[in-house]
mmCIF file of C-alpha atoms and ligand atoms in Angstrom:
data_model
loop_
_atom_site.group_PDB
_atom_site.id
_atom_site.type_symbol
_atom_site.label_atom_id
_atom_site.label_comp_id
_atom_site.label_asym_id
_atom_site.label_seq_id
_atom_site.Cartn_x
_atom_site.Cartn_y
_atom_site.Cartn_z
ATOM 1 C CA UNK G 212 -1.974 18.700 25.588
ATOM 2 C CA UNK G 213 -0.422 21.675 23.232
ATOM 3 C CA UNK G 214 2.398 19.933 21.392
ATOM 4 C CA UNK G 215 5.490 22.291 20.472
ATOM 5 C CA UNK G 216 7.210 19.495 18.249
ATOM 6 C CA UNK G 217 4.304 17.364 17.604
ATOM 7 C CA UNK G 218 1.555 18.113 14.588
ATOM 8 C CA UNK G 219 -1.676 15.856 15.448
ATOM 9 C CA UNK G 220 -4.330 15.664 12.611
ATOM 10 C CA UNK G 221 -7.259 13.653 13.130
ATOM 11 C CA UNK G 222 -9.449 12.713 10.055
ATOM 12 C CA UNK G 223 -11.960 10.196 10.111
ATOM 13 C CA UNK G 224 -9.970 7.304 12.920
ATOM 14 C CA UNK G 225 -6.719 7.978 11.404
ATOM 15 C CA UNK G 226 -4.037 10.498 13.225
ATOM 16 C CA UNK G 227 -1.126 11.479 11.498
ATOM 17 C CA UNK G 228 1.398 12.650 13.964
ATOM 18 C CA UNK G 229 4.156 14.899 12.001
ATOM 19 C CA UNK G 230 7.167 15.482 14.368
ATOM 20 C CA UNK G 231 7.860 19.265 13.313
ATOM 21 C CA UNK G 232 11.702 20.404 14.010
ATOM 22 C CA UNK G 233 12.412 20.996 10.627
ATOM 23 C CA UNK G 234 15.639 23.325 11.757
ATOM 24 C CA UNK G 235 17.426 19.739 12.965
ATOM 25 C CA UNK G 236 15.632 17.531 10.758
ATOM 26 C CA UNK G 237 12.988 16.943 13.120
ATOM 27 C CA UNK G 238 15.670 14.757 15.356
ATOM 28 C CA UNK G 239 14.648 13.314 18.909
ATOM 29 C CA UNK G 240 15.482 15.728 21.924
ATOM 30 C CA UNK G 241 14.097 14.781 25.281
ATOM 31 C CA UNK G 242 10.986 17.058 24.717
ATOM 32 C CA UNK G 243 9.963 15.485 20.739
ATOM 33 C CA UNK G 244 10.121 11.760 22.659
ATOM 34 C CA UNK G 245 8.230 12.958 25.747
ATOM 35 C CA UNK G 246 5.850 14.829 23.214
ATOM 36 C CA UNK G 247 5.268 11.540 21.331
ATOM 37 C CA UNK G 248 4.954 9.841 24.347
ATOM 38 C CA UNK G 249 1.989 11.773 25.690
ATOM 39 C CA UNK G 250 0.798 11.735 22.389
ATOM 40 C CA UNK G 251 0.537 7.764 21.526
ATOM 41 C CA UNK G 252 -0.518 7.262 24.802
ATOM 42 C CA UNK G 253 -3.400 9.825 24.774
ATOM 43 C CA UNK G 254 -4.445 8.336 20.931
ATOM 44 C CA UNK G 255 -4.289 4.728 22.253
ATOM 45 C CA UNK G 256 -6.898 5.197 24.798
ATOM 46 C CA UNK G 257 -8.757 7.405 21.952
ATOM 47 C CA UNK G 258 -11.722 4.625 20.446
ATOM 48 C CA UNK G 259 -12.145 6.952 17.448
ATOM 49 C CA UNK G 260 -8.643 6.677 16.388
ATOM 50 C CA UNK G 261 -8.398 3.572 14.729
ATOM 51 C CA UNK G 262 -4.844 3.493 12.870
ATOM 52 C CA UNK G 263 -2.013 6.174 13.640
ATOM 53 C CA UNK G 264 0.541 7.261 10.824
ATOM 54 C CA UNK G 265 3.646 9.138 12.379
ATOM 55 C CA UNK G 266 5.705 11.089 9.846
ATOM 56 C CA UNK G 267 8.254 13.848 9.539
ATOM 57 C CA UNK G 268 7.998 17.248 8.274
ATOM 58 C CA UNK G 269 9.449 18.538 5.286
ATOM 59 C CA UNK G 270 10.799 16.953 2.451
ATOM 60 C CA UNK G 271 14.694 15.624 4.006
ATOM 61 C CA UNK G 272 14.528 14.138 6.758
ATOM 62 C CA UNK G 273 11.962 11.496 8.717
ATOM 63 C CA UNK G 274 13.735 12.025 11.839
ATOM 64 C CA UNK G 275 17.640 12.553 11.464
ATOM 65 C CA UNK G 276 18.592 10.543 14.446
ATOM 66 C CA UNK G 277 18.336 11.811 18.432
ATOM 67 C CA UNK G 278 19.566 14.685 18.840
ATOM 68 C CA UNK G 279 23.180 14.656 18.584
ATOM 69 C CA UNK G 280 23.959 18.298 20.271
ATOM 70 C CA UNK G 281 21.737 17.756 23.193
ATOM 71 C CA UNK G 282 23.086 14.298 23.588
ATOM 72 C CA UNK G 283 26.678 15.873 23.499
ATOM 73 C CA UNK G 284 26.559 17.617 26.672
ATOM 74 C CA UNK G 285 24.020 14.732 28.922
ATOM 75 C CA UNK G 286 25.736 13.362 32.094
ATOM 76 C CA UNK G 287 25.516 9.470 33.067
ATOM 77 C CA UNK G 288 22.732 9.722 34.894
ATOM 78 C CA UNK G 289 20.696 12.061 32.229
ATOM 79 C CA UNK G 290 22.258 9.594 29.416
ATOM 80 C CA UNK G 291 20.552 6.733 31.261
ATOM 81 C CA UNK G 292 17.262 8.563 31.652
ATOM 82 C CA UNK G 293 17.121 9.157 28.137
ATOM 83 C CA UNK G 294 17.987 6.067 27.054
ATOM 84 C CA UNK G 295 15.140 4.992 29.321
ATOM 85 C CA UNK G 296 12.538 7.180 28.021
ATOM 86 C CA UNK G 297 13.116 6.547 24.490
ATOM 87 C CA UNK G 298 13.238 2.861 25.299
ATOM 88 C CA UNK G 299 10.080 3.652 26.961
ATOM 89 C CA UNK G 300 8.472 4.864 23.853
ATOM 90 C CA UNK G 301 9.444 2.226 21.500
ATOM 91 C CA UNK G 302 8.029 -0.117 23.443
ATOM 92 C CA UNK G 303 4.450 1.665 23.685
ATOM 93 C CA UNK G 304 4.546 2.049 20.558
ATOM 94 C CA UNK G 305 4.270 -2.158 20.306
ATOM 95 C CA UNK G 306 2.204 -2.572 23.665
ATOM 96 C CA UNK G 307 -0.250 -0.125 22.278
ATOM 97 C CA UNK G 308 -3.626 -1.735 20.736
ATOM 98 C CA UNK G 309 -3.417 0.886 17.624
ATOM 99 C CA UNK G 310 -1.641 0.110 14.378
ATOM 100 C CA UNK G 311 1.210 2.938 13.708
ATOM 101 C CA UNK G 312 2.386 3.694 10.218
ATOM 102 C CA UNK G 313 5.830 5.335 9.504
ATOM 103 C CA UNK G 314 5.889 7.190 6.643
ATOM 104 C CA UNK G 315 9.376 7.596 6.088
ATOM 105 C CA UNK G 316 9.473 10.835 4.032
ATOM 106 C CA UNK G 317 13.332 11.427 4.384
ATOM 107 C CA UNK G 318 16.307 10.426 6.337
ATOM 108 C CA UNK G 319 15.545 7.891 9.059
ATOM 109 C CA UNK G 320 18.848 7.554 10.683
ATOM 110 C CA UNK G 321 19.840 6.062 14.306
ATOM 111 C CA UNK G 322 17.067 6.357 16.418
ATOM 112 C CA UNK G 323 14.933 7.596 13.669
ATOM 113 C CA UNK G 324 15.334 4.302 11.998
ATOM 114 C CA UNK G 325 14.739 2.735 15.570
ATOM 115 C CA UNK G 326 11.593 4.624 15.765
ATOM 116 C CA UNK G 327 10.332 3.298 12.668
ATOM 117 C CA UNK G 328 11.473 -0.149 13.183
ATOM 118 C CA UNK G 329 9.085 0.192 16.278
ATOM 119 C CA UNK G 330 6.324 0.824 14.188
ATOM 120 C CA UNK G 331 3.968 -1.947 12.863
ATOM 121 C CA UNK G 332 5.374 -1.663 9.137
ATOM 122 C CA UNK G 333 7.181 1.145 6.815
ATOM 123 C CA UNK G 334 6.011 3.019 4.024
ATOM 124 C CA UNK G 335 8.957 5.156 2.797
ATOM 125 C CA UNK G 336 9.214 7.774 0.259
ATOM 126 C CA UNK G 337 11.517 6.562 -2.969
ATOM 127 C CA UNK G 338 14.396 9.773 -1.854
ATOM 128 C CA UNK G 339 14.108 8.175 2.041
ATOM 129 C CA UNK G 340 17.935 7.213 3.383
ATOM 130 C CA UNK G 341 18.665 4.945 6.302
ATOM 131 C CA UNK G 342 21.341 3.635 8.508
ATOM 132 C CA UNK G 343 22.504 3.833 11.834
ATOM 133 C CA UNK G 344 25.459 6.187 11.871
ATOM 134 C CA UNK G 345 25.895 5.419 16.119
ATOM 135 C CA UNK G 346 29.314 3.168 15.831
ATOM 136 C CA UNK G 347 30.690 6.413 13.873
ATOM 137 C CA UNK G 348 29.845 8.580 17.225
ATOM 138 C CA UNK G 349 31.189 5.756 19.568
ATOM 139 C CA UNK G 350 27.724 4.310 20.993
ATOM 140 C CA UNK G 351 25.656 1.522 19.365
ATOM 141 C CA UNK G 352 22.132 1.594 18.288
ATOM 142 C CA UNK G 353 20.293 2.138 21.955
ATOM 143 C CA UNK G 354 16.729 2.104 21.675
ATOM 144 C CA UNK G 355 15.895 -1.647 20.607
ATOM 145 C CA UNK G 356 17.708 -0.917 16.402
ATOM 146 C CA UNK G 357 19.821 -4.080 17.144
ATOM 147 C CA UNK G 358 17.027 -6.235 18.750
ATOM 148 C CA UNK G 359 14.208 -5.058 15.699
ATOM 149 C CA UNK G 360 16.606 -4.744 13.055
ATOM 150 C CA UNK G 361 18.140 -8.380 13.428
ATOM 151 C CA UNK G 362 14.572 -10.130 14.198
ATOM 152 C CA UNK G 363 12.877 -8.056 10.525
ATOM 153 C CA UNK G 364 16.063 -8.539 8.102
ATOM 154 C CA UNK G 365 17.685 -11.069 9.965
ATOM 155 C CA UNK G 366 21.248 -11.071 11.823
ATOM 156 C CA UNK G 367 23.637 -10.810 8.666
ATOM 157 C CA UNK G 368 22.157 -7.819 6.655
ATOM 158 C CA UNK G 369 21.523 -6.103 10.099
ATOM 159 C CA UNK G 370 25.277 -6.410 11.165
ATOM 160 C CA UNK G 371 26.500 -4.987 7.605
ATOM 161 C CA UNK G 372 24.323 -1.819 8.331
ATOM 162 C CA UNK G 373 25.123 -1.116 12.242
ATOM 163 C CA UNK G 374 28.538 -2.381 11.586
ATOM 164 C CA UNK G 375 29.479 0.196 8.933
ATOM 165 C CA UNK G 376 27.118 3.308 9.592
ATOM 166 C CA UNK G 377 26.279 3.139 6.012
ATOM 167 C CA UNK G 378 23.763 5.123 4.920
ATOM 168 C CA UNK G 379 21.714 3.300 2.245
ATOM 169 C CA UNK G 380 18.811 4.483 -0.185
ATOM 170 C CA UNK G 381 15.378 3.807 0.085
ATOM 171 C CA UNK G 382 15.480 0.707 -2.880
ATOM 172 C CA UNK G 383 18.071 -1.107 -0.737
ATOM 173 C CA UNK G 384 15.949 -0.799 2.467
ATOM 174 C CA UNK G 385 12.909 -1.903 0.284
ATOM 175 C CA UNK G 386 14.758 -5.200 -0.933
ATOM 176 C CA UNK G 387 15.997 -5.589 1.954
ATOM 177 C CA UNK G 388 12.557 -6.211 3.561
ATOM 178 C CA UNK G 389 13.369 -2.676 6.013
ATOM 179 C CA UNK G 390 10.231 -1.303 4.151
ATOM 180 C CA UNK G 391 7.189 -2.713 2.768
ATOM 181 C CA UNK G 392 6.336 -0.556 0.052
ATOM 182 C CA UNK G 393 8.057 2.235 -1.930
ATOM 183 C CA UNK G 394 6.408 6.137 -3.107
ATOM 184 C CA UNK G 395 7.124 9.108 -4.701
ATOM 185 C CA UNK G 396 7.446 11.915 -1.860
ATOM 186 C CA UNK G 397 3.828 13.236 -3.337
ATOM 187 C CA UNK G 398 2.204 9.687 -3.413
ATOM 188 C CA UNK G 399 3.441 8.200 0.179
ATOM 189 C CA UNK G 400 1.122 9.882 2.119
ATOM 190 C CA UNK G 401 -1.837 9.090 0.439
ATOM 191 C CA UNK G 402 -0.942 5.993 0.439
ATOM 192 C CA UNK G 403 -0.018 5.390 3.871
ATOM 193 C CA UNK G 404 -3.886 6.749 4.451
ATOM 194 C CA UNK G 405 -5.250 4.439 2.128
ATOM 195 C CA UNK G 406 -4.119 1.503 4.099
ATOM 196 C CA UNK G 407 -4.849 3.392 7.165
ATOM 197 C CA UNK G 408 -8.554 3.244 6.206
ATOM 198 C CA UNK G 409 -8.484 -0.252 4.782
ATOM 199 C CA UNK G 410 -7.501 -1.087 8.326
ATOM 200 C CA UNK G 411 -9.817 1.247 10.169
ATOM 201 C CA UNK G 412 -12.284 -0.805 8.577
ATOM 202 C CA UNK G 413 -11.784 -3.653 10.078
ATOM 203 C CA UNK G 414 -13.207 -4.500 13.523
ATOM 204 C CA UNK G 415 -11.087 -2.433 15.700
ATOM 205 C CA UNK G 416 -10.270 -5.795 18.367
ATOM 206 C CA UNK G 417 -9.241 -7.735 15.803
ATOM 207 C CA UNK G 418 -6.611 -5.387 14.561
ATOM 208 C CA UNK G 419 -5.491 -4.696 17.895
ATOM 209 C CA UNK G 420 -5.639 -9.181 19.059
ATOM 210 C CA UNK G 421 -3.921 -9.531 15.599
ATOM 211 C CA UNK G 422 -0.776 -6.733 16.419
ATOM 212 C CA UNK G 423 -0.795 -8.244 19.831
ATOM 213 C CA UNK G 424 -0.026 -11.884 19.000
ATOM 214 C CA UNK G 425 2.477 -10.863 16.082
ATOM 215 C CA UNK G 426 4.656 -8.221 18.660
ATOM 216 C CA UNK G 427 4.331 -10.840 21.590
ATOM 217 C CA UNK G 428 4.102 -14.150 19.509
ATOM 218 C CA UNK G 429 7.785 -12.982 18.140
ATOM 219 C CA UNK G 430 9.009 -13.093 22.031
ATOM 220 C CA UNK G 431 7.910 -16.887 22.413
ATOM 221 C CA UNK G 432 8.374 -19.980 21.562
ATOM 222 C CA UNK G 433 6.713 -21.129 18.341
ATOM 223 C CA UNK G 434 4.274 -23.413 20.449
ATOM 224 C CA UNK G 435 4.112 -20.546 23.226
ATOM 225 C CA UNK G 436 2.909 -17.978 20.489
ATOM 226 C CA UNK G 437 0.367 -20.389 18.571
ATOM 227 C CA UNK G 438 -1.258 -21.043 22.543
ATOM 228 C CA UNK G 439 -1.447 -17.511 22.871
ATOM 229 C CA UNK G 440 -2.902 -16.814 19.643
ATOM 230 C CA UNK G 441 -5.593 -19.425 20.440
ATOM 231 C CA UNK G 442 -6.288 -17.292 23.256
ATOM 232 C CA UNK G 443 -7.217 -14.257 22.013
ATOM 233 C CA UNK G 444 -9.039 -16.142 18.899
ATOM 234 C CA UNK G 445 -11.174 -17.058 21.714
ATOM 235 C CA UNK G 446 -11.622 -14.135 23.831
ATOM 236 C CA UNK G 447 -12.580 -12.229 20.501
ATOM 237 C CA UNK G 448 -15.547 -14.334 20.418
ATOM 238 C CA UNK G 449 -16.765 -12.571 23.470
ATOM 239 C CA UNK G 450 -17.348 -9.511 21.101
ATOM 240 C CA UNK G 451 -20.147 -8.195 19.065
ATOM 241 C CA UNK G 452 -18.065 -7.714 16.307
ATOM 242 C CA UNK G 453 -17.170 -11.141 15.509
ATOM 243 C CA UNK G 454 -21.186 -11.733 15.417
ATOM 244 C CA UNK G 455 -21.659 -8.683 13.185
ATOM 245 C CA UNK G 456 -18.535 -9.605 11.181
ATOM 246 C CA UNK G 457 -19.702 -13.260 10.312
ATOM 247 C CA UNK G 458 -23.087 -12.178 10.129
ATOM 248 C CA UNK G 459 -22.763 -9.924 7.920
ATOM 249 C CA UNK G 460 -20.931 -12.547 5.570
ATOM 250 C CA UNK G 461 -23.533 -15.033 5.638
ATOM 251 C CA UNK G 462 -26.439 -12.314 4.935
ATOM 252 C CA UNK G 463 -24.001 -10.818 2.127
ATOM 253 C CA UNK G 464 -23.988 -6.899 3.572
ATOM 254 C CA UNK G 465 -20.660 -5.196 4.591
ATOM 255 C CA UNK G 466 -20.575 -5.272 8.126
ATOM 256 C CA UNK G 467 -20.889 -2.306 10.597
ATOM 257 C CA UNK G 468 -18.134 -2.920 13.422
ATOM 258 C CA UNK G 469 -18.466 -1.212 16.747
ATOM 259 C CA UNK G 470 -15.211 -2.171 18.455
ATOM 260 C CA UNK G 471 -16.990 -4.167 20.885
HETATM 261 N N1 DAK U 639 20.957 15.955 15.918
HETATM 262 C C1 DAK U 639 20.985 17.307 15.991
HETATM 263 N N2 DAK U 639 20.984 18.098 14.933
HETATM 264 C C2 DAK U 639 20.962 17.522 13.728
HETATM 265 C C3 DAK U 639 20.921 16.120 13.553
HETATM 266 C C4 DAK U 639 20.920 15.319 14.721
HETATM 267 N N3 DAK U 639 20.850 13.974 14.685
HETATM 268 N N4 DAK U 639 20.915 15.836 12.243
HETATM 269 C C5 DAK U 639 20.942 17.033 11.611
HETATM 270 N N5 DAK U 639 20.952 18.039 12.498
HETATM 271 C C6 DAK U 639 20.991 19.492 12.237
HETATM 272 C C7 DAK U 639 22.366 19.896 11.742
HETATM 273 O O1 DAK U 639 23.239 20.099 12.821
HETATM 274 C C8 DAK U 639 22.014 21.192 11.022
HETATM 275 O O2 DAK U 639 21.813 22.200 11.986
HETATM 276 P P1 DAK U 639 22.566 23.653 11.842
HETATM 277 O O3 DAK U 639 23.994 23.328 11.752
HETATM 278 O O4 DAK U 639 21.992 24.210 10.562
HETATM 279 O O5 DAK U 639 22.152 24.377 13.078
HETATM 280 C C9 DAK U 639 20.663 20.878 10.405
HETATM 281 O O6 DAK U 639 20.124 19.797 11.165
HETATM 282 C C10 DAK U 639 20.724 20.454 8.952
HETATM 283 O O7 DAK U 639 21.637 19.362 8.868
HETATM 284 P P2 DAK U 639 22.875 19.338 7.865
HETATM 285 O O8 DAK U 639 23.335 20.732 7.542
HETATM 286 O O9 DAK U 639 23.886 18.403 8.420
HETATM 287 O O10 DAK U 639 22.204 18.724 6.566
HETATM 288 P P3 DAK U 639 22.924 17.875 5.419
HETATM 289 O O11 DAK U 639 21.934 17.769 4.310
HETATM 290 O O12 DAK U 639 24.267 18.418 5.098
HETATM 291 O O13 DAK U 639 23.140 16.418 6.053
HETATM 292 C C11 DAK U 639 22.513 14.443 7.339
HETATM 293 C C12 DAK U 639 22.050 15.628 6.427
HETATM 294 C C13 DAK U 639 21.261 13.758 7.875
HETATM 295 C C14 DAK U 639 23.341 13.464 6.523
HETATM 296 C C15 DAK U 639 23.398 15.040 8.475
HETATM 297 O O14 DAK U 639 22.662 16.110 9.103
HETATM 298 C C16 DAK U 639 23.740 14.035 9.516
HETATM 299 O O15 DAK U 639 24.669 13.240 9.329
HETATM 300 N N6 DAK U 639 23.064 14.123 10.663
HETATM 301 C C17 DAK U 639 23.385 13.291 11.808
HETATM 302 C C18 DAK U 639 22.860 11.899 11.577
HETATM 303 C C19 DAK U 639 23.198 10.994 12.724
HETATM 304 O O16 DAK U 639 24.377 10.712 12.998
HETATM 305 N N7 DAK U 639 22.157 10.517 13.348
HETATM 306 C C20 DAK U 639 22.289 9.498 14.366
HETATM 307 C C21 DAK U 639 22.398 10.113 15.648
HETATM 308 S S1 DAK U 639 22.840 8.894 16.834
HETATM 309 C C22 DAK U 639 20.636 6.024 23.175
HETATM 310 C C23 DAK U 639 19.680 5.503 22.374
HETATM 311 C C24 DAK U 639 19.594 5.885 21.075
HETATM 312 C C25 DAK U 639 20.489 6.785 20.576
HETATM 313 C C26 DAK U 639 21.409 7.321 21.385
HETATM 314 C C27 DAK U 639 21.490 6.974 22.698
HETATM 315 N N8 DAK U 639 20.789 5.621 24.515
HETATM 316 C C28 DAK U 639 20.267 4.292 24.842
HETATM 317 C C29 DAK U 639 21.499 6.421 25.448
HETATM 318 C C30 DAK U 639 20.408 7.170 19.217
HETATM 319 C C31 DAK U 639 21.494 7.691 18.638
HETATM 320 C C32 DAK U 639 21.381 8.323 17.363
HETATM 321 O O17 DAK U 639 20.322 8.448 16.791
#
């Protein structure tokens, strides 16, 4: 599919997906979240693309938020379908096998913060902002900010941000456990690729049993989740890569996954 908002990069099983609308600071209009949907979908059935980093282009802004001049003028009905297909694509983005990446390069604000939150884990860039300025337009944080926020940082800290629409820098968001590491705007790519092939190393059904259990394991009871991880410990011993992987342990070679 030709993307008009969308840059897709393959190199070597990692995508980087740049959303490109530099002119509103690459916010979310209904055609950027149907691109991305189409996109993650497509990548997820991909077997060569092992990890997926989704970023924003330019310098200033990650994704500025949806698109607060389109949203303006939506009826109740179009409201609701956009609510549903962003909901839609936050939760691919957790049902999908594939590790995602946000590199936050810039401002990640309302449901640009709620699209990183969806990720796996944030790398940000040390200039990145976030908040959720949605209580200052008279609507609340509507594709899953409250749920994701609250269950990563915990209720408290989440409430002070959605509560006040503050917009805070990328240190605060770091000690604040929002991001995992901090970069300098020229390092945070490179780095975000350097884990992406540390994990696309890795046997490709492992990562994907491993994201599974932690995204659905955080929906269940403690005993629930630890049943269902025993599942899928099992079922991944169905796979030739747990025989290479061990193997190749025991006869002291790196191993040579296949995904299978
Ligand atoms: N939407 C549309 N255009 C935007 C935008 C946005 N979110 N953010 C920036 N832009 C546009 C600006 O209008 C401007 O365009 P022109 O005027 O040049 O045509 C251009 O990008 C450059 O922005 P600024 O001139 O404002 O740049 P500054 O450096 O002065 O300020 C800023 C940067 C990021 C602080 C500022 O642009 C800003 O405050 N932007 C809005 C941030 C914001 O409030 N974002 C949250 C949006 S609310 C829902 C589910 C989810 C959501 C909604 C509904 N349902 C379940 C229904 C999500 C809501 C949100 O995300």
């Amino acid at each position: 599919m030709e993307f008009k908002n969308l840059l897709v990069e393959n190199n070597d099983g990692i995508t980087i997906v740049t959303i490109n609308r530099r002119e509103a600071l690459n916010s979310l209009n209904s055609a950027v979240i149907a691109e991305l949907e189409c996109a993650l979908y497509e990548l997820d059935l991909d077997e060569a693309v092992k990890v997926i980093i989704i970023t924003g282009a330019g310098e200033k802004a990650f994704v500025a938020g949806a698109d607060i001049k389109e949203m303006a003028e939506l009826s109740s009905f179009e409201a609701h379908d956009f609510a549903r297909r962003g909901q839609r694509l936050m939760l691919l983005i957790n049902r999908m096998h594939t590790p995602v990446i946000a590199a936050v390069n810039g401002y990640a604000l309302g449901g640009g913060l709620e699209l990183a939150l969806a990720c796996d884990f944030i790398y940000a860039s040390e200039k990145a902002k976030f908040g959720f300025p949605e209580v200052g337009l008279g609507v609340i944080p509507g594709f899953g900010g409250t749920q994701n926020l609250a269950r990563l940082i915990g209720p408290n800290r989440a409430s002070e941000l959605i509560f006040s629409g503050r917009i805070i820098p990328a240190a605060k968001a770091y000690v604040w456990g929002i991001v995992n590491e901090l970069f300098s705007p020229e390092e945070l790519l490179p780095k975000a690729l350097e884990t992406a092939r540390e994990i696309a190393g890795k046997a490709p059904r492992g990562v994907g049993y491993a994201k599974d259990a932690i995204v659905n394991g955080l929906n269940m009871a403690k005993e629930d989740g630890f049943r269902y991880e025993a599942s899928l410990f099992g079922v991944l011993f169905a796979t030739g890569d747990q025989r290479e992987g061990m193997g190749a342990f025991l006869e002291k070679r790196s191993a040579a996954f296949k995904g299978k």
